[in-house]
Short mmCIF file of C-alpha atoms in Angstrom, two decimals:
data_model
loop_
_atom_site.label_atom_id
_atom_site.label_comp_id
_atom_site.label_asym_id
_atom_site.label_seq_id
_atom_site.Cartn_x
_atom_site.Cartn_y
_atom_site.Cartn_z
CA MET J 20 -15.40 -20.84 -8.58
CA ALA J 21 -15.04 -21.71 -4.88
CA ALA J 22 -12.20 -24.07 -5.82
CA HIS J 23 -10.44 -21.22 -7.63
CA TRP J 24 -10.64 -18.98 -4.58
CA ALA J 25 -9.37 -21.80 -2.37
CA LEU J 26 -6.41 -22.27 -4.71
CA LEU J 27 -5.78 -18.52 -4.69
CA TRP J 28 -5.69 -18.56 -0.89
CA GLN J 29 -3.19 -21.43 -0.93
CA LEU J 30 -1.05 -19.54 -3.43
CA LEU J 31 -1.13 -16.44 -1.26
CA ARG J 32 -0.04 -18.39 1.81
CA HIS J 33 2.74 -20.09 -0.16
CA ASP J 34 3.82 -16.78 -1.71
CA VAL J 35 4.17 -15.10 1.69
CA GLN J 36 5.93 -18.05 3.33
CA GLU J 37 8.28 -18.58 0.37
CA ARG J 38 9.70 -15.07 0.68
CA TYR J 39 10.96 -15.69 4.20
CA VAL J 40 11.83 -19.38 4.13
CA GLY J 41 15.07 -20.08 5.99
CA THR J 42 15.03 -16.78 7.90
CA ALA J 43 15.05 -16.61 11.69
CA LEU J 44 11.91 -14.47 11.97
CA GLY J 45 9.99 -16.06 9.10
CA VAL J 46 6.76 -14.26 8.20
CA PHE J 47 7.28 -11.91 11.16
CA TRP J 48 9.56 -9.98 8.78
CA LEU J 49 6.30 -8.63 7.35
CA LEU J 50 6.01 -6.63 10.55
CA ALA J 51 9.71 -6.28 11.40
CA GLN J 52 10.67 -4.51 8.16
CA PRO J 53 8.11 -1.68 8.36
CA LEU J 54 8.79 -1.35 12.10
CA PHE J 55 12.50 -0.90 11.43
CA MET J 56 11.80 1.80 8.83
CA LEU J 57 9.36 3.46 11.23
CA LEU J 58 12.12 3.67 13.85
CA VAL J 59 14.53 5.13 11.28
CA TYR J 60 12.05 7.78 10.12
CA ALA J 61 11.04 8.62 13.69
CA LEU J 62 14.71 9.04 14.64
CA VAL J 63 15.70 11.11 11.59
CA PHE J 64 12.62 13.31 11.24
CA GLY J 65 11.37 13.33 14.83
CA GLU J 66 14.61 13.57 16.79
CA ILE J 67 17.40 14.77 14.49
CA LEU J 68 15.42 17.16 12.26
CA GLN J 69 12.94 17.95 15.06
CA VAL J 70 9.86 17.76 12.81
CA ARG J 71 6.78 18.45 14.94
CA LEU J 72 3.02 18.15 14.50
CA GLY J 73 1.65 21.55 15.40
CA THR J 74 2.55 22.30 19.01
CA SER J 75 3.07 18.65 20.00
CA THR J 76 6.60 17.73 21.07
CA GLU J 77 5.92 14.07 21.89
CA THR J 78 7.93 11.53 19.91
CA GLY J 79 5.22 8.92 20.53
CA ALA J 80 2.58 11.08 18.85
CA PHE J 81 4.86 11.63 15.87
CA ALA J 82 5.57 7.88 15.62
CA ALA J 83 1.83 7.09 15.61
CA TRP J 84 1.30 9.75 12.94
CA LEU J 85 4.11 8.21 10.89
CA LEU J 86 2.77 4.67 11.25
CA ALA J 87 -0.71 5.70 10.09
CA GLY J 88 0.75 7.16 6.89
CA LEU J 89 3.24 4.38 6.31
CA SER J 90 0.48 1.77 6.66
CA ALA J 91 -1.11 3.08 3.47
CA PHE J 92 2.17 3.65 1.64
CA ASN J 93 3.74 0.27 2.49
CA ALA J 94 0.61 -1.57 1.38
CA LEU J 95 0.63 0.23 -1.96
CA ALA J 96 4.37 -0.37 -2.28
CA GLU J 97 3.79 -4.10 -1.78
CA VAL J 98 1.48 -4.15 -4.80
CA LEU J 99 3.63 -1.90 -6.98
CA THR J 100 6.75 -3.96 -6.25
CA ARG J 101 5.23 -7.39 -6.78
CA ALA J 102 2.72 -6.82 -9.59
CA PRO J 103 5.16 -6.37 -12.53
CA SER J 104 6.58 -9.88 -12.05
CA ILE J 105 3.50 -11.80 -10.90
CA LEU J 106 2.61 -13.26 -14.32
CA THR J 107 6.18 -14.26 -15.21
CA GLU J 108 6.72 -15.82 -11.77
CA ARG J 109 3.47 -17.77 -12.11
CA ARG J 110 3.99 -18.66 -15.76
CA GLU J 111 3.17 -22.35 -15.31
CA LEU J 112 -0.09 -21.54 -13.56
CA LEU J 113 -1.04 -19.08 -16.25
CA LEU J 114 -0.34 -21.46 -19.13
CA ASN J 115 -1.08 -24.90 -17.70
CA SER J 116 -3.76 -24.59 -15.02
CA PRO J 117 -7.50 -23.92 -15.03
CA LEU J 118 -7.01 -20.96 -12.67
CA PRO J 119 -8.47 -17.86 -14.36
CA PRO J 120 -5.62 -15.43 -15.19
CA VAL J 121 -7.67 -12.60 -13.73
CA LEU J 122 -7.05 -14.00 -10.24
CA LEU J 123 -3.23 -13.91 -10.36
CA PRO J 124 -2.88 -10.11 -9.90
CA LEU J 125 -4.93 -10.51 -6.73
CA LEU J 126 -1.94 -12.20 -5.05
CA PRO J 127 0.01 -8.97 -4.37
CA VAL J 128 -3.24 -7.24 -3.40
CA GLY J 129 -3.92 -9.99 -0.85
CA ALA J 130 -0.37 -9.73 0.49
CA SER J 131 -0.83 -5.97 0.87
CA LEU J 132 -3.86 -6.62 3.08
CA ILE J 133 -1.69 -8.70 5.40
CA VAL J 134 0.99 -6.00 5.50
CA GLU J 135 -1.52 -3.26 6.23
CA GLY J 136 -3.47 -5.34 8.73
CA LEU J 137 -0.35 -5.90 10.82
CA SER J 138 0.60 -2.20 10.76
CA VAL J 139 -2.87 -0.88 11.55
CA GLY J 140 -3.33 -3.52 14.24
CA LEU J 141 -0.07 -2.44 15.86
CA LEU J 142 -1.09 1.22 15.64
CA TRP J 143 -4.50 0.50 17.19
CA LEU J 144 -2.87 -1.46 20.02
CA TRP J 145 -0.45 1.41 20.69
CA LEU J 146 -3.26 3.98 20.73
CA CYS J 147 -5.34 1.84 23.10
CA VAL J 148 -2.40 1.42 25.49
CA GLN J 149 -1.96 5.20 25.44
CA GLY J 150 -5.68 5.71 26.01
CA GLN J 151 -6.00 7.57 22.69
CA CYS J 152 -8.00 5.15 20.54
CA GLN J 153 -11.08 6.72 18.94
CA PRO J 154 -14.39 4.77 19.12
CA LEU J 155 -15.25 5.32 15.44
CA ALA J 156 -11.69 5.14 14.09
CA ILE J 157 -12.02 1.73 12.42
CA VAL J 158 -15.44 2.62 10.96
CA PHE J 159 -14.00 5.74 9.32
CA TYR J 160 -10.81 3.93 8.30
CA LEU J 161 -12.53 1.14 6.34
CA PRO J 162 -13.80 3.35 3.46
CA PHE J 163 -10.26 4.63 2.91
CA LEU J 164 -9.00 1.05 3.02
CA LEU J 165 -11.49 0.34 0.24
CA LEU J 166 -10.01 3.22 -1.76
CA ARG J 167 -6.51 1.88 -1.21
CA LEU J 168 -7.65 -1.54 -2.44
CA LEU J 169 -9.20 0.00 -5.56
CA PHE J 170 -5.96 1.78 -6.39
CA SER J 171 -4.08 -1.45 -5.65
CA LEU J 172 -6.31 -3.41 -8.03
CA ALA J 173 -5.77 -0.82 -10.75
CA PHE J 174 -1.98 -0.98 -10.39
CA ALA J 175 -1.97 -4.77 -10.00
CA TYR J 176 -3.83 -5.43 -13.24
CA GLY J 177 -2.05 -2.74 -15.23
CA LEU J 178 1.48 -3.51 -14.06
CA ALA J 179 0.97 -7.29 -14.23
CA VAL J 180 0.53 -7.25 -18.01
CA LEU J 181 2.94 -4.39 -18.67
CA GLY J 182 5.61 -6.20 -16.65
CA VAL J 183 5.57 -9.07 -19.15
CA PHE J 184 6.50 -6.75 -22.02
CA LEU J 185 8.56 -4.20 -20.08
CA ARG J 186 10.84 -6.29 -17.87
CA ASP J 187 12.65 -3.15 -16.68
CA LEU J 188 9.59 -2.17 -14.66
CA ARG J 189 10.61 -4.35 -11.74
CA GLN J 190 13.92 -2.45 -11.52
CA LEU J 191 12.28 0.97 -11.97
CA ILE J 192 9.56 0.60 -9.35
CA PRO J 193 11.75 0.61 -6.17
CA PRO J 194 13.53 3.93 -6.91
CA LEU J 195 10.23 5.45 -8.07
CA LEU J 196 8.67 4.42 -4.76
CA THR J 197 11.47 6.20 -2.91
CA VAL J 198 10.76 9.35 -4.91
CA LEU J 199 7.03 9.00 -4.24
CA LEU J 200 7.68 8.66 -0.51
CA LEU J 201 9.82 11.79 -0.44
CA VAL J 202 7.48 13.98 -2.52
CA SER J 203 4.41 12.99 -0.48
CA PRO J 204 3.60 14.24 3.05
CA ILE J 205 4.15 10.82 4.62
CA VAL J 206 7.28 11.24 6.73
CA TYR J 207 6.79 14.99 7.20
CA PRO J 208 3.68 17.18 7.58
CA MET J 209 2.44 19.60 4.92
CA SER J 210 3.04 22.46 7.34
CA ILE J 211 6.81 22.37 6.72
CA VAL J 212 6.47 22.40 2.92
CA PRO J 213 7.26 25.85 1.46
CA GLU J 214 4.16 27.62 0.20
CA SER J 215 5.59 27.81 -3.32
CA PHE J 216 5.54 23.99 -3.52
CA GLN J 217 2.23 23.29 -1.80
CA GLY J 218 0.31 23.74 -5.05
CA TRP J 219 2.11 20.73 -6.51
CA PHE J 220 1.24 18.62 -3.48
CA ALA J 221 -2.44 19.39 -4.06
CA TRP J 222 -2.24 17.23 -7.21
CA ASN J 223 -0.88 14.21 -5.34
CA PRO J 224 -3.71 11.69 -4.68
CA LEU J 225 -1.53 9.80 -2.21
CA ALA J 226 -1.43 12.88 0.03
CA TYR J 227 -5.23 12.81 0.36
CA LEU J 228 -5.32 9.05 0.92
CA VAL J 229 -2.71 9.23 3.67
CA GLU J 230 -4.49 12.18 5.28
CA GLY J 231 -7.72 10.19 5.22
CA TYR J 232 -5.99 7.33 7.04
CA ARG J 233 -4.53 9.65 9.66
CA VAL J 234 -7.67 11.64 10.35
CA ALA J 235 -9.72 8.44 10.65
CA LEU J 236 -7.32 6.43 12.81
CA LEU J 237 -5.89 9.19 14.99
CA GLU J 238 -8.76 11.66 15.26
CA GLY J 239 -11.85 9.54 14.62
CA ARG J 240 -13.10 11.84 11.85
CA PHE J 241 -14.00 11.25 8.20
CA LEU J 242 -12.84 13.39 5.27
CA TRP J 243 -15.87 13.32 2.99
CA GLU J 244 -14.49 15.53 0.21
CA ALA J 245 -11.22 13.60 0.01
CA PHE J 246 -13.11 10.30 -0.06
CA ALA J 247 -15.49 11.43 -2.82
CA GLY J 248 -12.69 12.75 -5.03
CA LEU J 249 -10.50 9.69 -4.52
CA LEU J 250 -13.43 7.34 -5.18
CA VAL J 251 -13.96 8.87 -8.62
CA LEU J 252 -10.24 8.71 -9.42
CA ALA J 253 -9.85 5.16 -8.09
CA SER J 254 -12.84 3.92 -10.09
CA ALA J 255 -11.38 5.41 -13.27
CA CYS J 256 -7.99 3.82 -12.53
CA VAL J 257 -9.58 0.40 -11.96
CA ALA J 258 -11.43 0.67 -15.27
CA LEU J 259 -8.20 1.59 -17.05
CA GLY J 260 -6.18 -1.16 -15.36
CA TRP J 261 -8.86 -3.76 -16.12
CA TRP J 262 -9.09 -2.68 -19.77
CA LEU J 263 -5.31 -2.86 -20.13
CA PHE J 264 -5.22 -6.33 -18.59
CA GLN J 265 -7.98 -7.69 -20.83
CA HIS J 266 -6.54 -5.99 -23.92
CA LEU J 267 -3.01 -7.40 -23.51
CA LEU J 268 -3.73 -10.78 -21.91
CA LEU J 269 -3.87 -12.73 -25.18
CA ARG J 270 -0.49 -11.37 -26.23
CA VAL J 271 0.95 -12.24 -22.82
CA ARG J 272 0.50 -15.96 -23.49
CA TYR J 273 2.61 -15.72 -26.66
CA VAL J 274 5.38 -13.72 -24.96
CA LEU J 275 5.61 -16.12 -22.02
#
């Protein structure tokens, strides 16, 4: 089993490096891309639309708030984007190697950890430079990271097998992610959402996950109710994703 995990680690390294081979920045694009989008959102929502957090008028505070939310969203987006094609891209490994198929969907989940680690590390560095880092922030952040990983595992296993049969998924996911970003309080606070729409936002699990990230990293507090509710939902999603993967895996070999 140790050999399998070692092979998985090598595959993850190769997968990340392969995406940026021949580029000037190489793997630093993992940080450059979300940073560029952060600057765009901070400019559009913070400066042009003048979105504010309560009474705060500081652009730096809004950028930190944005980065905390985007850290969770970008990590999930990494999994959702990559998972539908992971089995077809690794067809030879699936059919001709001793590597257990159950490990392949872990590749996008592992890549998402790298993406999130870079973003959260940058945020923590920025907060420390500003003298605003909270002593217990990382302790309170880790349980919500666990929740994000559980949701990622659920999507990775479910979409990995569905992507073999529904090849259109890989084209559908990017626009759906854009919709998800815009209908979730990630680049804007809930306070600017009209009251008539706030009831719909209450049914969005991503809103609670992002809020958990922000409260933990920026305020050093822990949202117990949000964590408990999301833990139940994430566990159910993992069970469903795992069942779907096991149920369809035998058919996948024939389709590939």
